[in-house]
Amino acid sequence: MIMLCSCREVKIVREDVKEAVQRCGREKHQLLEILGQLQKGTNFLERDTLVAVAEELDLPLAEVYGTATFYSLYSTKPRGRYVVRVCESAPCHIDGAADILAAVKAHLGVAVDETTDNSQFTLETTSCLGVCSVGPAMMINDEVYGNLTPDRAVEILQSYN
Amino acid sequence: MSIHRSHILVCSGSNCTLRASVPVRMALRAAIADQGLDKEFKVIETGCFGLCQEGPIMVIYPEGIHYCGVQPDDIDEIVETHLKKGRVVNRLLYRGEAEQEVTLPSTPFYQRQHRVVLRNVGAVDPENIEESLARDGYQGLAKALDTMSPRDVVQTMLDSGLQGRGGAGFPAGRKWDFTLRASGEPKYVVCNADEGEPGTSKDRLILEGDPHAVIEGMAIAGYAVGASQGFIYIRGEYQLSLQRFRKAVEQAREYGLLGSDILGSGFSFNVEVRSGAGAYVCGEETALLNSLEGRRGEPRYKPPFPANEGLWGKPTLINNVETLANAAPILMHGAQWYRSLGSEDCPGTKVFTLSGDVANRGLIEVPMGITLREIVEDIGGGIPGGRQFKMAQIGGTSGGCIPAEHLDIPIDIPHLDDVGASLGSGALLIVDDSHCMVDLSKTFLHFFAHESCGQCTPCREGTMLMRKLVDGIAAGSGTRKDLELLERITATMRKASLCGLGQTAPTPVLTALRYFSDEYEAHIDSGRCISGACGVAVGGMKS
Amino acid sequence: MTDNAVVTINGTEVTVPEGTTILTAAELAGVQIPTLCNHPDQMIKAVCRVCVVEVEGARVFQPACSFPVWDGMNVRTNSPAVIEARKTVVEMLLSRHPQDCLQCERNLHCELQNVSKSVGVNERPFPEETRDLPIDDSSGAVVREADKCINCRRCVEACADVQGVGVLSTVNRGYDTVVSTAFNEPLEQVSCVLCGQCIQACPTGALREHNDIDRVWRALADPNKHVVVQTAPAVRVAIGEDLGLPVGTRATKLLTSALRQLGFDGVFDTDFTADLTIMEEGSELLQRLQEGGTLPMITSCSPGWIKYIEHYYPEQLDHLSTCKSPQQMFGALAKSYYAEKNQYNPDDIYVVSIMPCTAKKFEANRPEMAAEGIRDVDAVLTTRELAQMIDQAGLDFPNLKEEEYDSPLGISTGAAVIFGATGGVMEAALRTVYELVTEQELPALDFTSVRGLDGVKEASVLLPLPNGEDSLEVKVAAAHGLASARQIMEKVKNGEADYHFVEVMSCPGGCIGGGGQPRPSTTERREKRLQAIYDEDEAMTIRKSHENPAVKALYEEYLEKPLGERRHKLLHTHYVQRSRY
């Protein structure tokens, strides 16, 4: 089993944060944008990242953490390279989302909110992705897939390996 | 601008993109280029045509032929047969129930619709502002700046009777009026594009199909209330919308339709595009404001209302995407025209996302007052697979469940209120008789327990307590007492929660209990689930 | 905006200014509405929903705490539906609240308990669950038991807004929402200053002090220990609140009596070392003024403040006076001067402090606070803990025989007692510095410009020099509440502060509003305690520190002149740079 450590050197984190803050602005109201940009690389927000953001924006760390933990798209826990979000809202449920979720779980060998051993995939469920006419749907990182069947969902996952 | 023999519109809305519209478009462009036909045919990416179920959809003008379910493999035939020989590829035409090939605009799906908000969606390339301009884009703004005072604009909005299209249905003109009258500087206009209501994708498809209609609406609103800065808060999950809207804002700026001294009027207005980060509650307007300020997206207590104390405590007009997209047509054609559409109590049209167990799923715009039956049977093409209509959930997961006995209800605010439902955001989920209401209630409650912001007691605790009780009923361990507890919790949530989320979260379960109580009782008393979806102790189709 | 509104509450008409909240209007109409997240000194939160009422014409119930009245409004606070909703809300909270009320520190002093009773909860109808979150006792001063948190957020406001510290925040979402530190790190690991204002804000037992009562009982029972106790100035004007006396009662002589009955071998006063602090700190200030030391010099009595500057302005530590706090000076002297004088082995002396403060527990444990390996102070009890001990001992506090402090460490002046109030250290210092510098008697003792509850108070004092020609202008400021301290520190950091001397106290109102004081410490109560402190000052025969005979004797017999060698070891300290994150 290969353990990929996604933690980076503090120095690099700080540089990334400085850059993001420069791009978005130093005001508190840019916090969400800044966190969003910083998460792109690693799929989660490390402690060092939040510390550096708090320092740059002159905010308490707990406030930054409190804000980050409010939003589903952010994670303060390590996630895999690909975050798989299976929609479980009512329209997808009607279309058989439960079967999709079961197939994805079985294929990845993880439960919801878990990450595969090789750190490739984290499985999450999500509220509506707004593509209800073509449900069931799932999202892998920023990419949305619709009209899923259990087989097709697995095929798509395989294409990410 | 060069003249082309044909324009080929390929839908690039999210739903068609999921059905491979990008490869289709690339293959089409490649085929046309290969054959040296690029001077003759122009391929245009458009927004949603509405019939997402049948996507990817392609429309070829001037003939106006709609092709459905086009795949890259079909491109050669389209080029050879249609473009070069001028013959329609019959097998790709929309097939109605009778398996007769018909052209799309003649289907009931389109015939029963009335497109005001969606006027340009599917007709223009959303990434090219010139196409919007060619179809009256920014004419409403020009008219306002040229000929109307801010007060005139607000009065027109008041007279139109337009109600907010985000869910609450508050008269839009009154919000404009409050913000115009509010003291405090600066003022802001915020477009609520945090469309999170499950089963709703109308705002997404408007943003992706006709972003300029929204920018124009925001600028009109800014002029009317005295704001020079606008924000649009788009769901973080809507990456395509974000990307396209940013591009549209850039183009509007280049064309002087945003920025300072717009059209020489002295009015200045800018729009900043902001992304959400995954929180349903941010669709609540004050939660959205907190989120814009970089905080946890928790709703604020009201009063004060945003019109007086909104973003950073300043007077703020906050409207939904669809509401703002209505502004320009109303100014162009007048309040009376708008009132001539729709019903007495609810003027105008409403955009719905039709999903679930219905033949035609997708984006529709209908006059208010149309009956549920017309939507389901005519536009939706009925229930597929020989199943029966069981219920329609209108307004998203926080909306009520309407049973078959009310199929003839006119869709507007007062009529829906009569049956315990509400118009909501424009989701219309059709459910057939193979589904269990307890199982569906579980889905609703898992959603709310996850999306409650956690701030106020009734919603934070109530959503989870309801979830536990209904999970228990579904698992076969429920009792009659649980139904009483559910009633107590729902009553308290509806009356005592801080915001609309907590107040409406019980609605689907309440209506399920009202119209389908026998199913709950069957789970409790005899462990029976009609669909077998629930893991009750005995009975059920699967167990 | 000054228009009046006639509001009908449960059929009773009351006239109030328009915009008044329903809660206030109802109080005027004689109707009590239960609340939980509401706190008289804090911003409106309207999140607990316990105070919902029926407003005629409104679609849903409205929270009385936030909803403004209008003329002609008709409110029902007692309709069956409202009563049911309110009860359901509390029952919902209780479905996840630990059922250990009898063992809880807040038993019988708990707002949740009171509200639960007043809304008529008599069963637990809902599915129950405990969260089993860990109890954080890492700091040895402030304990967090998140299971008991009801998400009222009062501690968050106290920490972030009143104190400008912000180590507590609401985290997560939905059912998982809870008040926590970042990454749920223990308080000991974060930049918490342990001021205890969160404890003051908490309506339940979710936040409390680290309990040291049993350690003290054990020491008292140990025949080999000579157990001495010191009481901080602010304790005497507050302890009565927890023992059946009205707010603002000066209970000094009952306090000494009670301590003696508990078995303390020497009952002394931190006021003695407060006077000593003035001598040391005053001398240090004059030295800095004369020799060009770092200015402004900032007081160092308040351990929450010390921890704050160490975390948040670590590069500004030179501004701090090097004086230990009166608590630590006392401990050091008890185990040296007092021990020598009475021929005790310092190891056998056990020093207990009664403090209005939770951060004092941390201060006593600091590694620097042990001269030659002997801890200055062995145990710190808050005012509340002492009240608990007095209860345990079954003493009838209000009716005890009044008694005096023991000599010599119990002798003090009016200047010392005002250490308990914001501006008090400054005022005490000015009384002494004025007379030491000018060699004249101070015309008026009271420096009222540094008194009161404004966050930052500034003053300028002209000291006529003895040569008759020049005079020295001393610019001073006093801040209480760390958010106010931050205002001053930002000026200091940016080189914009032209003060010579600054007093900072961590807690709003100073020590009388400390985190270890009886709950609740509302503004109303703080004002009464402040008044009691100034009354105590006026009642003293000696009101200037340099006139304290016991302090004079201490210098003569043991310390020699201020700032000498021995004193450095016993009375002065140093600080450490800490991180903000």
PDB file of C-alpha atoms in Angstrom, chain C residues 471-548:
ATOM      1  CA  SER C 471       6.585  69.995  35.877  1.00  0.00           C
ATOM      2  CA  LEU C 472       6.293  66.506  34.509  1.00  0.00           C
ATOM      3  CA  GLU C 473       3.283  65.611  32.411  1.00  0.00           C
ATOM      4  CA  VAL C 474       2.374  61.958  32.699  1.00  0.00           C
ATOM      5  CA  LYS C 475       0.012  60.634  30.060  1.00  0.00           C
ATOM      6  CA  VAL C 476      -1.857  57.563  31.115  1.00  0.00           C
ATOM      7  CA  ALA C 477      -4.522  55.231  29.803  1.00  0.00           C
ATOM      8  CA  ALA C 478      -6.546  52.402  31.289  1.00  0.00           C
ATOM      9  CA  ALA C 479      -8.226  49.658  29.291  1.00  0.00           C
ATOM     10  CA  HIS C 480     -10.417  46.788  30.398  1.00  0.00           C
ATOM     11  CA  GLY C 481     -11.684  43.994  28.239  1.00  0.00           C
ATOM     12  CA  LEU C 482      -9.037  42.734  25.857  1.00  0.00           C
ATOM     13  CA  ALA C 483     -10.730  44.134  22.760  1.00  0.00           C
ATOM     14  CA  SER C 484     -10.087  47.553  24.319  1.00  0.00           C
ATOM     15  CA  ALA C 485      -6.540  46.547  25.168  1.00  0.00           C
ATOM     16  CA  ARG C 486      -6.078  45.659  21.542  1.00  0.00           C
ATOM     17  CA  GLN C 487      -6.965  49.211  20.523  1.00  0.00           C
ATOM     18  CA  ILE C 488      -4.137  50.485  22.688  1.00  0.00           C
ATOM     19  CA  MET C 489      -1.715  47.800  21.523  1.00  0.00           C
ATOM     20  CA  GLU C 490      -2.356  48.637  17.881  1.00  0.00           C
ATOM     21  CA  LYS C 491      -1.382  52.216  18.666  1.00  0.00           C
ATOM     22  CA  VAL C 492       1.680  51.032  20.542  1.00  0.00           C
ATOM     23  CA  LYS C 493       2.655  48.746  17.696  1.00  0.00           C
ATOM     24  CA  ASN C 494       2.296  51.530  15.160  1.00  0.00           C
ATOM     25  CA  GLY C 495       4.228  53.968  17.331  1.00  0.00           C
ATOM     26  CA  GLU C 496       1.143  56.137  17.772  1.00  0.00           C
ATOM     27  CA  ALA C 497       0.805  55.776  21.527  1.00  0.00           C
ATOM     28  CA  ASP C 498       2.238  58.727  23.417  1.00  0.00           C
ATOM     29  CA  TYR C 499       1.276  57.356  26.817  1.00  0.00           C
ATOM     30  CA  HIS C 500       3.813  56.909  29.582  1.00  0.00           C
ATOM     31  CA  PHE C 501       1.841  54.430  31.595  1.00  0.00           C
ATOM     32  CA  VAL C 502      -0.979  52.111  30.646  1.00  0.00           C
ATOM     33  CA  GLU C 503      -3.115  49.896  32.830  1.00  0.00           C
ATOM     34  CA  VAL C 504      -4.715  46.848  31.271  1.00  0.00           C
ATOM     35  CA  MET C 505      -7.148  44.519  32.954  1.00  0.00           C
ATOM     36  CA  SER C 506      -8.412  41.534  31.018  1.00  0.00           C
ATOM     37  CA  CYS C 507     -11.964  41.526  32.166  1.00  0.00           C
ATOM     38  CA  PRO C 508     -14.748  44.035  31.624  1.00  0.00           C
ATOM     39  CA  GLY C 509     -14.889  46.266  34.665  1.00  0.00           C
ATOM     40  CA  GLY C 510     -11.555  44.913  35.871  1.00  0.00           C
ATOM     41  CA  CYS C 511     -11.213  42.106  38.417  1.00  0.00           C
ATOM     42  CA  ILE C 512     -14.693  42.729  39.832  1.00  0.00           C
ATOM     43  CA  GLY C 513     -15.923  41.350  36.486  1.00  0.00           C
ATOM     44  CA  GLY C 514     -13.424  38.495  36.478  1.00  0.00           C
ATOM     45  CA  GLY C 515     -14.024  35.051  35.078  1.00  0.00           C
ATOM     46  CA  GLY C 516     -14.001  33.535  38.567  1.00  0.00           C
ATOM     47  CA  GLN C 517     -16.659  35.808  40.048  1.00  0.00           C
ATOM     48  CA  PRO C 518     -20.223  34.796  40.881  1.00  0.00           C
ATOM     49  CA  ARG C 519     -22.444  34.488  37.841  1.00  0.00           C
ATOM     50  CA  PRO C 520     -23.804  36.364  36.121  1.00  0.00           C
ATOM     51  CA  SER C 521     -21.430  39.309  35.857  1.00  0.00           C
ATOM     52  CA  THR C 522     -23.770  41.663  34.078  1.00  0.00           C
ATOM     53  CA  THR C 523     -23.040  45.362  33.680  1.00  0.00           C
ATOM     54  CA  GLU C 524     -25.619  46.049  36.344  1.00  0.00           C
ATOM     55  CA  ARG C 525     -23.797  43.813  38.809  1.00  0.00           C
ATOM     56  CA  ARG C 526     -20.389  45.133  37.830  1.00  0.00           C
ATOM     57  CA  GLU C 527     -21.491  48.660  38.582  1.00  0.00           C
ATOM     58  CA  LYS C 528     -22.601  47.663  42.058  1.00  0.00           C
ATOM     59  CA  ARG C 529     -19.348  45.839  42.725  1.00  0.00           C
ATOM     60  CA  LEU C 530     -17.382  48.875  41.514  1.00  0.00           C
ATOM     61  CA  GLN C 531     -19.275  51.095  43.891  1.00  0.00           C
ATOM     62  CA  ALA C 532     -18.507  48.716  46.744  1.00  0.00           C
ATOM     63  CA  ILE C 533     -14.800  48.812  45.852  1.00  0.00           C
ATOM     64  CA  TYR C 534     -14.681  52.604  45.951  1.00  0.00           C
ATOM     65  CA  ASP C 535     -16.668  52.622  49.192  1.00  0.00           C
ATOM     66  CA  GLU C 536     -14.128  50.213  50.621  1.00  0.00           C
ATOM     67  CA  ASP C 537     -11.327  52.572  49.552  1.00  0.00           C
ATOM     68  CA  GLU C 538     -12.965  55.564  51.166  1.00  0.00           C
ATOM     69  CA  ALA C 539     -13.506  53.669  54.377  1.00  0.00           C
ATOM     70  CA  MET C 540      -9.812  52.913  54.772  1.00  0.00           C
ATOM     71  CA  THR C 541      -7.751  55.083  57.110  1.00  0.00           C
ATOM     72  CA  ILE C 542      -4.722  54.924  54.846  1.00  0.00           C
ATOM     73  CA  ARG C 543      -5.370  55.360  51.124  1.00  0.00           C
ATOM     74  CA  LYS C 544      -1.891  55.581  49.613  1.00  0.00           C
ATOM     75  CA  SER C 545       0.357  52.586  49.121  1.00  0.00           C
ATOM     76  CA  HIS C 546       3.570  54.296  50.186  1.00  0.00           C
ATOM     77  CA  GLU C 547       2.003  54.981  53.542  1.00  0.00           C
ATOM     78  CA  ASN C 548       1.329  51.300  54.289  1.00  0.00           C
TER      79      ASN C 548
END
